[in-house]
Backbone as numpy.savetxt, mean C-alpha at the origin, in Angstrom:
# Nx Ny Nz CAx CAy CAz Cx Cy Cz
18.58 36.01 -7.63 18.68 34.58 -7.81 17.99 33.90 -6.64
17.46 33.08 -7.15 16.69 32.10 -6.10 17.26 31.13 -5.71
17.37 30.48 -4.47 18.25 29.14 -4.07 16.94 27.89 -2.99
16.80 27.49 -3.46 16.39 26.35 -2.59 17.10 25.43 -2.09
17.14 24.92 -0.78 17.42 24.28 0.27 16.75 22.99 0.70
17.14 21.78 0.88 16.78 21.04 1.21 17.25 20.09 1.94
16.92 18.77 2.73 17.85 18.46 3.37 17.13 16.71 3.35
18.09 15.37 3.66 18.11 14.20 3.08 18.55 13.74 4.49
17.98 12.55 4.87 18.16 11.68 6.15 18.46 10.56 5.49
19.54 9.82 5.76 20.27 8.35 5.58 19.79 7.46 6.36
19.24 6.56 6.45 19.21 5.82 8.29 19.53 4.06 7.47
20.85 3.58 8.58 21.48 2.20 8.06 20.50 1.08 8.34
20.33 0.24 7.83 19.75 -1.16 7.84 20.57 -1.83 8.08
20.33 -2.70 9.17 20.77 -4.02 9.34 20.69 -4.74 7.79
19.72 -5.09 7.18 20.22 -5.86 5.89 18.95 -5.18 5.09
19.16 -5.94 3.42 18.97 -5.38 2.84 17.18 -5.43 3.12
16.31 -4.12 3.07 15.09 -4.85 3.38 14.17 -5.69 2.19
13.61 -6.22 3.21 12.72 -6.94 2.23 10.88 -6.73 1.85
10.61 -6.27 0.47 10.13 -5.63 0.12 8.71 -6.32 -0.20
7.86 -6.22 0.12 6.21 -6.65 0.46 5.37 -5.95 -0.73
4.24 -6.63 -1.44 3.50 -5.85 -1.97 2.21 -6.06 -2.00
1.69 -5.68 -1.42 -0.25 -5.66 -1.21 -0.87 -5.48 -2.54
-1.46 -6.08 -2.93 -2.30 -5.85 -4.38 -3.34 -6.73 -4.00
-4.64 -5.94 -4.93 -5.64 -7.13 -4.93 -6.92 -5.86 -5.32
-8.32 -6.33 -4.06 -9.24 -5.59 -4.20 -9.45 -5.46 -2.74
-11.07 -5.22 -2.82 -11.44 -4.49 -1.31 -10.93 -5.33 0.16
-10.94 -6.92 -0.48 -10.42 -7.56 1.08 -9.38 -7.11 1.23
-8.26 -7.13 0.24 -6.90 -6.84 0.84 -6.66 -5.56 1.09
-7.54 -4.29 0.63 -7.36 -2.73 0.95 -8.16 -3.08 2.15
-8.14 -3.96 2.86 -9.08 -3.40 4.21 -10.32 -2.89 4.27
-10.93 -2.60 3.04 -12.67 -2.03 3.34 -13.34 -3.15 3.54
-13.95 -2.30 5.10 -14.81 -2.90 6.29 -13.91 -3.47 6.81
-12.98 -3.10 7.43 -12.02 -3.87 8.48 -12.07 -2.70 9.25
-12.86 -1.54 8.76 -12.49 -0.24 9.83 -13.84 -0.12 10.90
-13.70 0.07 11.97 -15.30 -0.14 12.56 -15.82 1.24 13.15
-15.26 2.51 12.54 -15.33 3.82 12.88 -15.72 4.34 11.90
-16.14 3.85 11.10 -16.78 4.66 9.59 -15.32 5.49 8.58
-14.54 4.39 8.72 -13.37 5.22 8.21 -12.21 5.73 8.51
-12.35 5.92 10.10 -11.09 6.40 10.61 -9.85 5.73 10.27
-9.67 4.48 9.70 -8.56 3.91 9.67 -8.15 3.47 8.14
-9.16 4.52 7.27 -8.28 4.79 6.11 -7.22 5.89 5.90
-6.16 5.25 5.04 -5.29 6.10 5.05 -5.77 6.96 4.36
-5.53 8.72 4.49 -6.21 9.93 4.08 -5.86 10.20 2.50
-4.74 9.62 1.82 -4.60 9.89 0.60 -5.27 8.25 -0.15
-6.12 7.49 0.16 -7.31 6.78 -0.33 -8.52 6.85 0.04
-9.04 8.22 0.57 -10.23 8.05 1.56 -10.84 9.87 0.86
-10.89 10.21 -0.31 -11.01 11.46 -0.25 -11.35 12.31 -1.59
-12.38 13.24 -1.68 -12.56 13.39 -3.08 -12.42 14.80 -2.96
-12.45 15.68 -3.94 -12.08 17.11 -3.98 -12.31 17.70 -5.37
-12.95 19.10 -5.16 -13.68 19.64 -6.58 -12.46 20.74 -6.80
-12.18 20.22 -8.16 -11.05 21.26 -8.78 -12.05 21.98 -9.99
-13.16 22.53 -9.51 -13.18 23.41 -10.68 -14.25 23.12 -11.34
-14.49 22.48 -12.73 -14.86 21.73 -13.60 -14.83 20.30 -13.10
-14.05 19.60 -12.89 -13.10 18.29 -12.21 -13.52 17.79 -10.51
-13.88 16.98 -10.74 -13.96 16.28 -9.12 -13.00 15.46 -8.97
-12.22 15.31 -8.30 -11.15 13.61 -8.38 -10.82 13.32 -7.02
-10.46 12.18 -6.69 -10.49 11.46 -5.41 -9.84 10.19 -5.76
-10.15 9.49 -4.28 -9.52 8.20 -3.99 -10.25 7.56 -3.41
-10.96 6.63 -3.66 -11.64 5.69 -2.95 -10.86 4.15 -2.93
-9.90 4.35 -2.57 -9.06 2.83 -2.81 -9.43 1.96 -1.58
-9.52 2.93 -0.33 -10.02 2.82 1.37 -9.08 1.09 1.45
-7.50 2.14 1.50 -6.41 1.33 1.69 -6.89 1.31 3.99
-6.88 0.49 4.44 -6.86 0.78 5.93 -5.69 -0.06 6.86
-5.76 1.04 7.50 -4.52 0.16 8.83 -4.34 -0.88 9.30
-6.06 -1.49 9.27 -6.32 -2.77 9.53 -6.25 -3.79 8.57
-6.10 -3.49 7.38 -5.59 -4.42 6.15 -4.86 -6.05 6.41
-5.52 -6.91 6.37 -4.18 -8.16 6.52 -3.08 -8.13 6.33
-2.68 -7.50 5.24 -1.48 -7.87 4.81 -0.88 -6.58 5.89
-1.22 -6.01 6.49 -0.65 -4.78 7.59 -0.47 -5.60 8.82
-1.18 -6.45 9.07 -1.41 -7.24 10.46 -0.38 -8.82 10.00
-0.02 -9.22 9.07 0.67 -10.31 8.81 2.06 -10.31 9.10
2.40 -11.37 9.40 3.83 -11.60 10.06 4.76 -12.50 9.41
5.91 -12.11 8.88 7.01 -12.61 8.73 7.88 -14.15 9.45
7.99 -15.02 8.86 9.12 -15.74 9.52 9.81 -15.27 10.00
10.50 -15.15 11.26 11.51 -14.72 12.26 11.42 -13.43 12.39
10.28 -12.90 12.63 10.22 -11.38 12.91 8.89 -11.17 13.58
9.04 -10.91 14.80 8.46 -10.36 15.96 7.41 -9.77 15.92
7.30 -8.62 15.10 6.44 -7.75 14.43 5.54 -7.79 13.23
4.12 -6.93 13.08 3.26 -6.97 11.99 4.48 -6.47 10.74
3.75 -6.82 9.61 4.99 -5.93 8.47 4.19 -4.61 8.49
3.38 -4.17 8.83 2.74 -2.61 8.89 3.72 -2.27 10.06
3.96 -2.93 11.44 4.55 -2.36 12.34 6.11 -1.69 11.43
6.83 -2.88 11.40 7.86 -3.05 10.88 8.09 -1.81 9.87
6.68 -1.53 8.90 7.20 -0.86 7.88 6.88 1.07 8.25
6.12 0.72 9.14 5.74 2.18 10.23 7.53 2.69 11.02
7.72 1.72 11.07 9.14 2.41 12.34 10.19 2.09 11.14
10.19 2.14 9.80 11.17 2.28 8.88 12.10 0.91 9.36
11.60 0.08 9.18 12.77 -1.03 9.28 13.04 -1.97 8.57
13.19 -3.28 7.88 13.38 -3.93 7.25 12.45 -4.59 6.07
11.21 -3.80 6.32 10.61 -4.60 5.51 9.45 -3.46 4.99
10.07 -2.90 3.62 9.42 -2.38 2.63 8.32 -2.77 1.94
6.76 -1.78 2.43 5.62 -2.41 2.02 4.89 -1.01 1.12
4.49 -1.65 0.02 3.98 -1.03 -1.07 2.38 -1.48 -1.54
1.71 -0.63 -0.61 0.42 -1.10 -0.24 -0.61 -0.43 -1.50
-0.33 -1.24 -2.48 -1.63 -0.40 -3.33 -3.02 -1.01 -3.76
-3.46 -2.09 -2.91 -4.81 -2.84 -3.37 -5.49 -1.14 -2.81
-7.03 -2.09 -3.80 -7.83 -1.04 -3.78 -9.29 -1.58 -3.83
-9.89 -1.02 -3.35 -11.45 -1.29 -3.03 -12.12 -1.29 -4.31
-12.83 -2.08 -4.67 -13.85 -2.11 -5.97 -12.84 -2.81 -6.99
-11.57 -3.01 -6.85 -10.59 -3.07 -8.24 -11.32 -4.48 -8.60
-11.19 -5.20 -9.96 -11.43 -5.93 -10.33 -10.39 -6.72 -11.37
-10.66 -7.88 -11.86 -9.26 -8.40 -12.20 -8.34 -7.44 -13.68
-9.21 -6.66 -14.25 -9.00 -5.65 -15.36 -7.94 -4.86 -14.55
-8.51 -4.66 -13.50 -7.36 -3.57 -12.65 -6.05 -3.65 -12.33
-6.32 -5.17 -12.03 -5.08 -5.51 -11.25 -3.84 -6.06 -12.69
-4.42 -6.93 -13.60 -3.29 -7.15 -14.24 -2.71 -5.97 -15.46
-1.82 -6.56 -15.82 -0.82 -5.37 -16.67 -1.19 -5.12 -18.59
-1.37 -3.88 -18.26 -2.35 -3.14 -19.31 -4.29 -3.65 -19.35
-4.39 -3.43 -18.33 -5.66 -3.54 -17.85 -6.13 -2.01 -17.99
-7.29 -1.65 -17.03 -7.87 -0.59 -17.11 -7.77 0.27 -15.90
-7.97 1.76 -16.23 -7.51 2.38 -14.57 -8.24 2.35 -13.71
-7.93 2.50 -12.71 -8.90 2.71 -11.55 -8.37 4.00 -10.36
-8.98 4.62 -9.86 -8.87 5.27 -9.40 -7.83 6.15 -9.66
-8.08 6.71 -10.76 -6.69 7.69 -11.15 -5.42 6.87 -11.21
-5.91 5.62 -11.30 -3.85 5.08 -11.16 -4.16 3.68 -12.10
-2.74 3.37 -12.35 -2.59 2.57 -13.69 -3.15 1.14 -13.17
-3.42 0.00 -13.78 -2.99 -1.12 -13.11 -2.05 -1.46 -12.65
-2.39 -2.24 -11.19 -1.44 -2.56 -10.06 -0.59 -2.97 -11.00
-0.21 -4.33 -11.63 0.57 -4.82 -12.32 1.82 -3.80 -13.08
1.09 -2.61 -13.15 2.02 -1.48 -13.75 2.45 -1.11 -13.52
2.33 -0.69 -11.79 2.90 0.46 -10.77 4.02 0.44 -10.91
4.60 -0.98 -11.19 6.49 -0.85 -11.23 6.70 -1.41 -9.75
6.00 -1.71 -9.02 6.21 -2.79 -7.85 6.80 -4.14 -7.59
6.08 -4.95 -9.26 6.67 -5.92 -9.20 7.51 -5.94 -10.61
8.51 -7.52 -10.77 9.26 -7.70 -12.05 9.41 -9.14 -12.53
10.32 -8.92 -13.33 10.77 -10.64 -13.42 11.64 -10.97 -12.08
12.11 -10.62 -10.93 12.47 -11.00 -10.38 11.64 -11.21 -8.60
10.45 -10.89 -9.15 9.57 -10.68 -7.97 9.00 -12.39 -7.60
9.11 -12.86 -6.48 8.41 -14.25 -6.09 7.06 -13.92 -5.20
6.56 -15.10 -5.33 5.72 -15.28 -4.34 6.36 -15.91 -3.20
6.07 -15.16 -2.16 6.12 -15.68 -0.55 5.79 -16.63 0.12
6.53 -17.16 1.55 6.20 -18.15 2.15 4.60 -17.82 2.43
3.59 -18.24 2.92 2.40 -18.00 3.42 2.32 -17.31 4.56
1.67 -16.16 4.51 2.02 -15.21 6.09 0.67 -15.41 7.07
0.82 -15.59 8.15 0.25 -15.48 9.08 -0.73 -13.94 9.71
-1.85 -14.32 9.98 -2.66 -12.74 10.53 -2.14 -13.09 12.00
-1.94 -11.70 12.97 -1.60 -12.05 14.66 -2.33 -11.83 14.99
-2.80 -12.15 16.26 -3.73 -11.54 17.29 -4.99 -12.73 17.22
């Protein structure tokens, strides 16, 4: 008999967090906000690979430097990339993507990059608002 093992980390929040969602196209994925030819895409949007028959990849070139990574919250100190890097209050679900176009983004649109339209991901709902206007720092 086989048994697998695994193991689950809890960590408490001050309150409930509050949950961010990046959508759009190349401005808001950050392509050309990186000035290293890339280094500051994240590696699961930056990458293609031959399975065979099959090539598939990600060119979404989501980057670190993204606005909505560098934007700041009312009463909070921190970028929401900082914030959402050190696991703290503010849950960010970064899926714009480079090249997307408005087919992409709304719901039952067309795919892009191996993934459904944003509108689909299940990110947002009927209970999703639009935000106060956020600020870039620096």
């Amino acid at each position: 008999m086989d048994i697998a093992w695994d193991a689950v980390a809890f960590q408490k929040l001050d309150a409930n967090p509050t949950h961010m969602v990046g959508m759009g196209d190349s401005f808001t994925s950050g392509e050309g906000a990186d000035t290293e030819g890339g280094k500051d895409y994240f590696r699961e949007t930056d990458y293609k690979e031959d399975l065979g028959n099959t090539e598939v990849g990600n060119e979404c070139h989501r980057s670190k430097q993204a606005w909505i990574r560098h934007a700041t919250l009312p009463g909070k100190p921190q970028s929401i990339g900082a914030i959402s890097d050190d696991y703290g209050n503010v849950d960010l679900s970064f899926i714009a993507c480079s090249g997307a176009r408005t087919c992409n983004v709304w719901s039952g649109g067309k795919i892009q990059q191996n993934s459904l339209p944003q509108m689909d991901l299940g990110y947002l709902d009927q209970k999703s608002r639009v935000s106060e206007p956020m600020r870039r720092r620096g």
